[in-house]
Short mmCIF file of N, CA and C in Angstrom, two decimals:
data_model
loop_
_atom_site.label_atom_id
_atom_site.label_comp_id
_atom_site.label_asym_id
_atom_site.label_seq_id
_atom_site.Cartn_x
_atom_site.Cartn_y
_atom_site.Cartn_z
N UNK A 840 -14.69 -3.51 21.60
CA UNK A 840 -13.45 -3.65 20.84
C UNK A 840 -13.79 -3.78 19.36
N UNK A 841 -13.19 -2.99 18.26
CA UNK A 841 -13.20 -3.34 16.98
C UNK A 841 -12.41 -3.92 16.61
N UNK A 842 -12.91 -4.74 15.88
CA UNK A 842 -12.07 -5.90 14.91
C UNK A 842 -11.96 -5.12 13.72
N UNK A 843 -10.54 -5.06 13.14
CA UNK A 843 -10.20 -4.68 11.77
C UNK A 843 -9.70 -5.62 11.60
N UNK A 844 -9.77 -5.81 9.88
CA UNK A 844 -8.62 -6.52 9.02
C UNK A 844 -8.18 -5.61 8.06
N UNK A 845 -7.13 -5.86 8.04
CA UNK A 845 -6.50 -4.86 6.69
C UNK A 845 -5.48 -5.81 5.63
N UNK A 846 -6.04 -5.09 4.34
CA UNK A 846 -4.94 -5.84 3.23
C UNK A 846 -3.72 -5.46 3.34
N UNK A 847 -3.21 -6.59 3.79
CA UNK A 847 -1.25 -6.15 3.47
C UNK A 847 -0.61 -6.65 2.38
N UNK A 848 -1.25 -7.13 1.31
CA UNK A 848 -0.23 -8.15 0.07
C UNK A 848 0.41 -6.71 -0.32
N UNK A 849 0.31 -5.62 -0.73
CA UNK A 849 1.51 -4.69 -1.18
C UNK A 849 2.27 -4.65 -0.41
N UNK A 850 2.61 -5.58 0.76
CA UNK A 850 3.78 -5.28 1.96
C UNK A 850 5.03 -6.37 1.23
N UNK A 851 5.15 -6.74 0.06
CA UNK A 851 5.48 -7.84 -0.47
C UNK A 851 7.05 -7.80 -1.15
N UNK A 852 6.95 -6.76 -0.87
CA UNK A 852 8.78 -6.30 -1.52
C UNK A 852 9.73 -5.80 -0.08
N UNK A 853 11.36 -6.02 -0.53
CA UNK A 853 12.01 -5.00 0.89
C UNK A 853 11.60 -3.80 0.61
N UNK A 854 11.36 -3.27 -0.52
CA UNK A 854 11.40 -1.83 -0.56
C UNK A 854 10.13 -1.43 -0.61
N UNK A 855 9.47 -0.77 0.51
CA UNK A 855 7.87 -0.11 0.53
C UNK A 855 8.62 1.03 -0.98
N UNK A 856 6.38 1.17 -1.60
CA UNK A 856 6.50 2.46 -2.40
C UNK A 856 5.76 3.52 -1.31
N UNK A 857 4.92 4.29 -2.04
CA UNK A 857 4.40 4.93 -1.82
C UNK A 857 3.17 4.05 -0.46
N UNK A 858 2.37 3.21 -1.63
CA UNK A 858 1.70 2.64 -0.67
C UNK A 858 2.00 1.66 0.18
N UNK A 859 2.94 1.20 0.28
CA UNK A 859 3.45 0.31 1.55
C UNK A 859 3.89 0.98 2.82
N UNK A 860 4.30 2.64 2.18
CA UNK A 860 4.51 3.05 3.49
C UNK A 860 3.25 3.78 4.47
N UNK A 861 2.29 4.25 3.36
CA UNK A 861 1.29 4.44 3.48
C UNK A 861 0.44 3.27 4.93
N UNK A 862 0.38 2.26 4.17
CA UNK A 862 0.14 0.82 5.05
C UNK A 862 0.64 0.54 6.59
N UNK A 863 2.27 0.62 6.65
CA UNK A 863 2.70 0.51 7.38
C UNK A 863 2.66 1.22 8.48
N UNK A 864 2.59 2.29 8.15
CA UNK A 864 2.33 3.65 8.73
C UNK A 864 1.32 3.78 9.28
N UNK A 865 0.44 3.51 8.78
CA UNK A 865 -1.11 2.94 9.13
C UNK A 865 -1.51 2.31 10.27
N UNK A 866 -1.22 0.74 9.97
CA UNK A 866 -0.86 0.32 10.75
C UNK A 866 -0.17 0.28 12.18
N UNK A 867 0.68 0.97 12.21
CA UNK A 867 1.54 1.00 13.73
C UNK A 867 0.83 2.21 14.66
N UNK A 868 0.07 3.65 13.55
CA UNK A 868 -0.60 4.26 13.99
C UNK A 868 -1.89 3.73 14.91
N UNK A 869 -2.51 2.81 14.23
CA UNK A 869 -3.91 1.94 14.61
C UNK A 869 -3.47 1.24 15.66
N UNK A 870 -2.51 0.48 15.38
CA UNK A 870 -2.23 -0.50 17.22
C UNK A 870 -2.29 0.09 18.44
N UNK A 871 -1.53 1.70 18.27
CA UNK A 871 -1.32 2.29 19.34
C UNK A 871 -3.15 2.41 20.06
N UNK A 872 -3.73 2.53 19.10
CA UNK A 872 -5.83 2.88 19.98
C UNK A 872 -5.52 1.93 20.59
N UNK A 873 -6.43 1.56 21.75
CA UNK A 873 -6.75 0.72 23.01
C UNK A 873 -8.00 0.19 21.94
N UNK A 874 -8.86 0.37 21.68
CA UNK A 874 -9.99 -0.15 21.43
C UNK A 874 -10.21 -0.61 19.97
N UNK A 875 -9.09 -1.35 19.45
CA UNK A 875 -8.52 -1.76 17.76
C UNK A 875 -8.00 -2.49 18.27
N UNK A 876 -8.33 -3.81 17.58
CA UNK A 876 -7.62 -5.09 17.53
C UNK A 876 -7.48 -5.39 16.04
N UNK A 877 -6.18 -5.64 15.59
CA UNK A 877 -5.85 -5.93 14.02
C UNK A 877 -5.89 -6.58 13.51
N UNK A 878 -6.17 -7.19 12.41
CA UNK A 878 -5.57 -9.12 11.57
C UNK A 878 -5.02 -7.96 10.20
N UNK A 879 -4.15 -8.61 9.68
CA UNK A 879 -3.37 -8.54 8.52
C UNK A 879 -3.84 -9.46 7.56
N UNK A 880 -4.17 -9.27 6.53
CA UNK A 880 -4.78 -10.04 5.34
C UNK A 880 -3.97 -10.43 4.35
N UNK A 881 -3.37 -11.16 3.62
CA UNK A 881 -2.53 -11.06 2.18
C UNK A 881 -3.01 -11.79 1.53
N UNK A 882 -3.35 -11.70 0.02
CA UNK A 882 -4.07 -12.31 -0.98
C UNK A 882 -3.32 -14.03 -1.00
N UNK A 883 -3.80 -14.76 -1.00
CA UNK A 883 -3.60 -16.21 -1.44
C UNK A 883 -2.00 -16.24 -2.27
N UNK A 884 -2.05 -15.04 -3.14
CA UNK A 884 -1.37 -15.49 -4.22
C UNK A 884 0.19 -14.65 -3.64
N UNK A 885 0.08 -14.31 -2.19
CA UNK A 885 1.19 -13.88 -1.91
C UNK A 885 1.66 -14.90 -0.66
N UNK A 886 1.36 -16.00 -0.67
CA UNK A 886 1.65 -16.94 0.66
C UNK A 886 3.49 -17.11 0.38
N UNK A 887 4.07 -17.26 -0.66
CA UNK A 887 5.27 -16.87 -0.53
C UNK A 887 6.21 -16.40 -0.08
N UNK A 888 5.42 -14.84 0.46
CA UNK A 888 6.22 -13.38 0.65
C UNK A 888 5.82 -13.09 1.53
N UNK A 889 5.37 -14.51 2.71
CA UNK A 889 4.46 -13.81 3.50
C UNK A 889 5.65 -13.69 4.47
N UNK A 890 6.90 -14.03 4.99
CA UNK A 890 7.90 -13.23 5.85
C UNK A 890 8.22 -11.94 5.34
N UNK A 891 8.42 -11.62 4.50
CA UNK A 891 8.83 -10.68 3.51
C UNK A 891 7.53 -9.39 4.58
N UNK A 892 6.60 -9.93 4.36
CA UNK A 892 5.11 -8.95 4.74
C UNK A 892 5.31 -8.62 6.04
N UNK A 893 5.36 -10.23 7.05
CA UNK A 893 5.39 -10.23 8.06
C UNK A 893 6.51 -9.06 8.85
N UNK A 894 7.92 -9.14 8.14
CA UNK A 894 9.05 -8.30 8.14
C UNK A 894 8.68 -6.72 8.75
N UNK A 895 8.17 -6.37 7.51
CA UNK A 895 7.39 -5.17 7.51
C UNK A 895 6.37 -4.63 9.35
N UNK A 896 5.67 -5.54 9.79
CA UNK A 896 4.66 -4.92 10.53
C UNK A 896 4.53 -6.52 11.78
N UNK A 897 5.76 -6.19 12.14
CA UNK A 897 5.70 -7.86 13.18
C UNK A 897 5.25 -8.22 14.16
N UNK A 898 4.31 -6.73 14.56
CA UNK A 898 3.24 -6.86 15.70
C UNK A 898 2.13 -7.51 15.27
N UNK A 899 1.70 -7.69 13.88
CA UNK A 899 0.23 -7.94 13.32
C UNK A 899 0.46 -9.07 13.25
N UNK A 900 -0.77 -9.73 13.60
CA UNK A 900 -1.14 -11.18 12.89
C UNK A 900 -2.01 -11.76 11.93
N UNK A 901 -1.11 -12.33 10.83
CA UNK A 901 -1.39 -12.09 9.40
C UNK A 901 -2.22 -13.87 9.37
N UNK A 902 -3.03 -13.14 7.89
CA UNK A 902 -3.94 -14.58 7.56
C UNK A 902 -4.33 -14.47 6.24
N UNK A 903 -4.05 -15.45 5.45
CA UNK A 903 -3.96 -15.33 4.01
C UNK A 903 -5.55 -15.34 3.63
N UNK A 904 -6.09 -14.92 2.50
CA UNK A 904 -7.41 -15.03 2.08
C UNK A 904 -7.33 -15.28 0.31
N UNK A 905 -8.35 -15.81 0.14
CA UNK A 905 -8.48 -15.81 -1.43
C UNK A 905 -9.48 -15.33 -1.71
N UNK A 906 -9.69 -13.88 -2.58
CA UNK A 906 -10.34 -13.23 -3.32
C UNK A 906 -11.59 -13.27 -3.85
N UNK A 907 -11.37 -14.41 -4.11
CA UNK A 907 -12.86 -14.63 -5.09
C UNK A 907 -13.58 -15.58 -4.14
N UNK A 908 -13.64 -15.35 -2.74
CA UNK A 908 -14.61 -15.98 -1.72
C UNK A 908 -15.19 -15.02 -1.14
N UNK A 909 -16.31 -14.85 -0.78
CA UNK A 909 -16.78 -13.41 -0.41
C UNK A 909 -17.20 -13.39 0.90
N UNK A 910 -17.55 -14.08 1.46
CA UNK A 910 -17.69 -13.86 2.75
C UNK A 910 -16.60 -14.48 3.88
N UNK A 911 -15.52 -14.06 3.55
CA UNK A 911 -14.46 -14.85 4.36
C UNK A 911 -13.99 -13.92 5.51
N UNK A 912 -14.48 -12.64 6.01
CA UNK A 912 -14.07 -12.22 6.84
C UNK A 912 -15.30 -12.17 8.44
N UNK A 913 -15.99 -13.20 8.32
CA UNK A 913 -16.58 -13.36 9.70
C UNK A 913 -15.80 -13.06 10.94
N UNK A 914 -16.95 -12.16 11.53
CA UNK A 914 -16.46 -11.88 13.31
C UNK A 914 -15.49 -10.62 13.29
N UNK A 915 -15.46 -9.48 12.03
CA UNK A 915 -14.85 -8.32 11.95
C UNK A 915 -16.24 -7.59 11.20
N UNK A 916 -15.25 -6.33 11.94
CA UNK A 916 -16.38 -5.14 11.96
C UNK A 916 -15.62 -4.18 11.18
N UNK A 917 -14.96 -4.71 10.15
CA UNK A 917 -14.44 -3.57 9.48
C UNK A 917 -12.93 -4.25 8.50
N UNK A 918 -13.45 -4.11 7.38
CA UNK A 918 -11.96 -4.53 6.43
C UNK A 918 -11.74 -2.98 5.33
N UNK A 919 -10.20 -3.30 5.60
CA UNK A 919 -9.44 -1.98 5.11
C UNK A 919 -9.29 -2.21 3.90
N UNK A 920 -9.45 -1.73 2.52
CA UNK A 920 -8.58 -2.57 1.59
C UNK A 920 -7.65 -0.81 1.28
N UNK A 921 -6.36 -0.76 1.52
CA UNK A 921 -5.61 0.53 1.38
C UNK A 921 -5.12 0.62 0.19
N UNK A 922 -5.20 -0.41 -0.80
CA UNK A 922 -4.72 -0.51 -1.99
C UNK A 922 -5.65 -0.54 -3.30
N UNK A 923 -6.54 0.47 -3.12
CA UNK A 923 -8.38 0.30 -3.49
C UNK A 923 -8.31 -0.67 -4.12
N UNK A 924 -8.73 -2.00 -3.21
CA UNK A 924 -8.94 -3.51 -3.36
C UNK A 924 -10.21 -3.84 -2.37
N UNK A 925 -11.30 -3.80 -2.70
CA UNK A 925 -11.38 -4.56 -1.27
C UNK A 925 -12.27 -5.97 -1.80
N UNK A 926 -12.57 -6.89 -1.10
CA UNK A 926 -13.47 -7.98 -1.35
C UNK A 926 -14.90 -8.01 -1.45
N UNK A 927 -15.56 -8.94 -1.91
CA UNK A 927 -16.86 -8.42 -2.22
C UNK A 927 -17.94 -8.97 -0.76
N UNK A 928 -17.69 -8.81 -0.04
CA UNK A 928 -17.84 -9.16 1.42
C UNK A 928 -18.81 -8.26 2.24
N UNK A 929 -19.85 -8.93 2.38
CA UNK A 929 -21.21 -8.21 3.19
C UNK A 929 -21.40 -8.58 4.49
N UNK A 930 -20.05 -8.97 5.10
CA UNK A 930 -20.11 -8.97 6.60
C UNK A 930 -20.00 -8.32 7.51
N UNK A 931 -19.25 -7.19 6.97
CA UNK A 931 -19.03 -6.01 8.02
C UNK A 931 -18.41 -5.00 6.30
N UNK A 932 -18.37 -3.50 7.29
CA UNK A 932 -17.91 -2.68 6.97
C UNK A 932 -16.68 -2.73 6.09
N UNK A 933 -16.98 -1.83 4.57
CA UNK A 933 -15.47 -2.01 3.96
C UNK A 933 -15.16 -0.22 3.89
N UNK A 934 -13.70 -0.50 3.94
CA UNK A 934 -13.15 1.04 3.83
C UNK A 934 -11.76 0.56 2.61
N UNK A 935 -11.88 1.45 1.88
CA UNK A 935 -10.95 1.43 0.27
C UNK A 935 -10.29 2.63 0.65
N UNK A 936 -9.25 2.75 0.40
CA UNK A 936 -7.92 4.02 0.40
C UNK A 936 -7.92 4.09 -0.85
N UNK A 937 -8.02 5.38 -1.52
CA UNK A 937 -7.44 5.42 -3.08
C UNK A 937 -6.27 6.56 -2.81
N UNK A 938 -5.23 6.03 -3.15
CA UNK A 938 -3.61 7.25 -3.23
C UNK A 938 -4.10 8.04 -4.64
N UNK A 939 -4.62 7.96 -5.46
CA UNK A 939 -4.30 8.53 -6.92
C UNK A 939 -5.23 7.86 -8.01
N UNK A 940 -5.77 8.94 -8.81
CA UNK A 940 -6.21 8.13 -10.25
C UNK A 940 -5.53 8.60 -11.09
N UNK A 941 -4.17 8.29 -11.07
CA UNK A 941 -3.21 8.00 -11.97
C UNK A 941 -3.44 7.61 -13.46
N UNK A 942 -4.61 6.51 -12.96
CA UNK A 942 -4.61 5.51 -14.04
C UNK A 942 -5.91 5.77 -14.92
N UNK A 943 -6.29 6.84 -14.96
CA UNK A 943 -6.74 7.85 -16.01
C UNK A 943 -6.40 8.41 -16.74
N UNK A 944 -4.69 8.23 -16.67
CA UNK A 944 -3.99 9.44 -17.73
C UNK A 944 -2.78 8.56 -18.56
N UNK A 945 -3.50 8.49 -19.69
CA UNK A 945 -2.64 7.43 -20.92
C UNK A 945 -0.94 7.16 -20.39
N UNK A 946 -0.75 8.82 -20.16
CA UNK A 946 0.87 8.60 -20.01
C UNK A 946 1.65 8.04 -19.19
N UNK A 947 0.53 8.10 -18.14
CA UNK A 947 0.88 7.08 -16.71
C UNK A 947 0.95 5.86 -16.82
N UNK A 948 -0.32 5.37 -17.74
CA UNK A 948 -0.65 4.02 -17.83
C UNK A 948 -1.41 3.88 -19.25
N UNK A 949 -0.08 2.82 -20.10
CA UNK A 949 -0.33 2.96 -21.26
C UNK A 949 -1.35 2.11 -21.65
N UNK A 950 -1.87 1.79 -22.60
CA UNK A 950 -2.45 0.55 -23.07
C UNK A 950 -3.32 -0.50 -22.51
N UNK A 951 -3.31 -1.60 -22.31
CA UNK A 951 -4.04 -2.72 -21.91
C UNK A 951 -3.77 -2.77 -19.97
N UNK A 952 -2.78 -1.92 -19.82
CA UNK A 952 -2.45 -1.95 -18.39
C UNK A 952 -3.58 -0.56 -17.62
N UNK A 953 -3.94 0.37 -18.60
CA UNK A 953 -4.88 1.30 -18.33
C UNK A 953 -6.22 0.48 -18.31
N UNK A 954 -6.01 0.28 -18.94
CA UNK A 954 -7.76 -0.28 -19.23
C UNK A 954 -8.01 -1.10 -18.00
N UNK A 955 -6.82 -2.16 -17.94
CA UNK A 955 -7.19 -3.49 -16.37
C UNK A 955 -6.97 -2.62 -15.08
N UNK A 956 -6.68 -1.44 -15.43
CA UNK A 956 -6.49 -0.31 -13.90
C UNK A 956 -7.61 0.03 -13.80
N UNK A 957 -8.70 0.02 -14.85
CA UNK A 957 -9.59 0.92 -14.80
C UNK A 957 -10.73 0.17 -14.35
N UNK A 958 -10.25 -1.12 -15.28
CA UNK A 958 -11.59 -2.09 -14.43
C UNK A 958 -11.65 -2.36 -13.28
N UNK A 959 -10.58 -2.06 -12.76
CA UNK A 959 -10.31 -2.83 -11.48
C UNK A 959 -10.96 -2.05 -10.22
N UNK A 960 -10.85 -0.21 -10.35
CA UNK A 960 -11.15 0.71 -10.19
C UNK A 960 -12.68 0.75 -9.83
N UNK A 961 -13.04 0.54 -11.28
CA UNK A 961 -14.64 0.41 -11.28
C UNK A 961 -14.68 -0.97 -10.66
N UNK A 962 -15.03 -1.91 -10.81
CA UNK A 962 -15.42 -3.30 -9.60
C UNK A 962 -15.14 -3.15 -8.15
N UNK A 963 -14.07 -2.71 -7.70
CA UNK A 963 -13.92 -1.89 -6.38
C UNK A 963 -15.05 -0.88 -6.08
N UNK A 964 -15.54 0.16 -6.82
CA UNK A 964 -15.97 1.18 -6.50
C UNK A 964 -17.25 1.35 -6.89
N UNK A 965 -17.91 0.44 -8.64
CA UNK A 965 -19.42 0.10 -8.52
C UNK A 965 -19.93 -0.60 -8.41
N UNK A 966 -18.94 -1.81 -8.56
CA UNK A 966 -19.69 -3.37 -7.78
C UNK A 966 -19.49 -3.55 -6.52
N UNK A 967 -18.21 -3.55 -5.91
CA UNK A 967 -18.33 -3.86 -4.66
C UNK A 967 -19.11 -2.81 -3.36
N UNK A 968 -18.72 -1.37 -4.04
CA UNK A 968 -19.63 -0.51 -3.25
C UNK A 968 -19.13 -0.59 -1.48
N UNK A 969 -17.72 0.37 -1.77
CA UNK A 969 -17.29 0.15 -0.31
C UNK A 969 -18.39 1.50 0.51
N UNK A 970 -18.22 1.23 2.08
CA UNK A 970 -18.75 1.99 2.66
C UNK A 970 -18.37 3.45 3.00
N UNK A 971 -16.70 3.50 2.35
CA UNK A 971 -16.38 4.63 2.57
C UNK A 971 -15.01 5.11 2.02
N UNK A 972 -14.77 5.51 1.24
CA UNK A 972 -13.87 5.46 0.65
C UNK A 972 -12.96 7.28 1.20
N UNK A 973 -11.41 7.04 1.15
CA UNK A 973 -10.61 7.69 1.54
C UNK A 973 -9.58 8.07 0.66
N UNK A 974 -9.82 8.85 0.40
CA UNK A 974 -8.44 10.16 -1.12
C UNK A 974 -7.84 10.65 0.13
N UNK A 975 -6.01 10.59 -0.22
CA UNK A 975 -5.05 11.01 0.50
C UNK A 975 -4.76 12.43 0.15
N UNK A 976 -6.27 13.57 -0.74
CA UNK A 976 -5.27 14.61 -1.04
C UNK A 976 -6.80 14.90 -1.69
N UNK A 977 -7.23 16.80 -1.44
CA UNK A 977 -7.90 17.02 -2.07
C UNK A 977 -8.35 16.82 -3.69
N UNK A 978 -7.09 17.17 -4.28
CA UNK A 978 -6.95 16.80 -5.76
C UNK A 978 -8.09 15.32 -5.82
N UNK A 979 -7.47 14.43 -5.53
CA UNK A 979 -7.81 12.81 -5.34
C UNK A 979 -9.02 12.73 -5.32
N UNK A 980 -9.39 13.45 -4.02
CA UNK A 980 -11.33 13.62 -3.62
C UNK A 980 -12.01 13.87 -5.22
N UNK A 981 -11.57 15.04 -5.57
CA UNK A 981 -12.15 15.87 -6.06
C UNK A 981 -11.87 14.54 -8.02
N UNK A 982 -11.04 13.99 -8.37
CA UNK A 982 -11.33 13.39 -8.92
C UNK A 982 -12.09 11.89 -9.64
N UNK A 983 -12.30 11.77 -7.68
CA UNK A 983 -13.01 10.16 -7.63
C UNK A 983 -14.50 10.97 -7.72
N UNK A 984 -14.63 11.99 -6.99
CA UNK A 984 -16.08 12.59 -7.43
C UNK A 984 -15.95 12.58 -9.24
N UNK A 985 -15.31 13.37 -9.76
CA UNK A 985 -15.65 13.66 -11.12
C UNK A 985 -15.86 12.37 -11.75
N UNK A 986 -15.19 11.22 -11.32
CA UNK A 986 -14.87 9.80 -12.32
C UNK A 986 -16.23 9.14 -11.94
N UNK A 987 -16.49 8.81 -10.36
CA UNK A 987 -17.84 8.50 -9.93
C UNK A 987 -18.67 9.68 -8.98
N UNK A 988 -19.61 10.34 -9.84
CA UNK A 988 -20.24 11.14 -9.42
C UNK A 988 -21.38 10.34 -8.22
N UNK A 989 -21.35 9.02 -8.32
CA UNK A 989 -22.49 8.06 -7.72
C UNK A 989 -21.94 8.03 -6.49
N UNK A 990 -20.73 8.17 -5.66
CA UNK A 990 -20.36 7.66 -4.79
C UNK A 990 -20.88 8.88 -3.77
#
């Protein structure tokens, strides 16, 4: 049996975007395997919204985590982060979803909000060093290669 965890804090509004439906979708797809067992993750800083989350995907059973602890996912063989987030966690397997590098292009993302997209981007992708990362769209592939040729 594999143990996944997956990040759900973007499950945090009524209204999914892009990536919540992405998530959700995800999700209900994965339950259906026989051989996947799930936990739902939401950042600390969403313990609030956690019906709001729960709402969303009410088969999963959710468990809050805080970020800046790194080995907090013992006894899983695999954390999702779908919101290229993932933790800096050397316990098992990480898998990062990137929808878009959007946040390469000024007009998308102006100013000081580009720049913290970008860091965020890079620490996901050269510090944490997931095991496998997933573009929803050739385009996507083809620009996480050009941005990190290392991966």
């Amino acid at each position: 049996m594999l143990q996944v965890k997956i990040d759900v804090s973007t499950l945090d509004s009524p209204n999914l975007t892009g990536i919540g439906n992405y998530i959700k979708n995800l999700i209900q797809r994965l339950q259906k395997l026989p051989d996947i067992t799930m936990t739902g993750s939401y950042r600390l800083s969403r313990v609030r919204k956690r019906k709001l989350i729960q709402a969303h995907v009410p088969e999963l059973p959710l468990k809050p985590y805080f970020p800046g602890v790194s080995d907090y996912l013992p006894g899983y063989d695999i954390f999702h982060g779908p919101d290229f987030r993932i933790p800096p966690i050397q316990s098992c397997k990480r898998i990062v979803t990137i929808l878009d590098m959007s946040h390469l292009y000024p007009e998308f993302f102006p100013g000081a909000l580009r720049e913290k997209a970008i860091k965020k981007m890079d620490k996901t992708i050269r510090e944490h060093k997931p095991d496998a990362i997933l573009a929803i769209s050739d385009f996507t592939r083809d620009e996480i290669i050009a941005t990190y040729p290392e991966v």
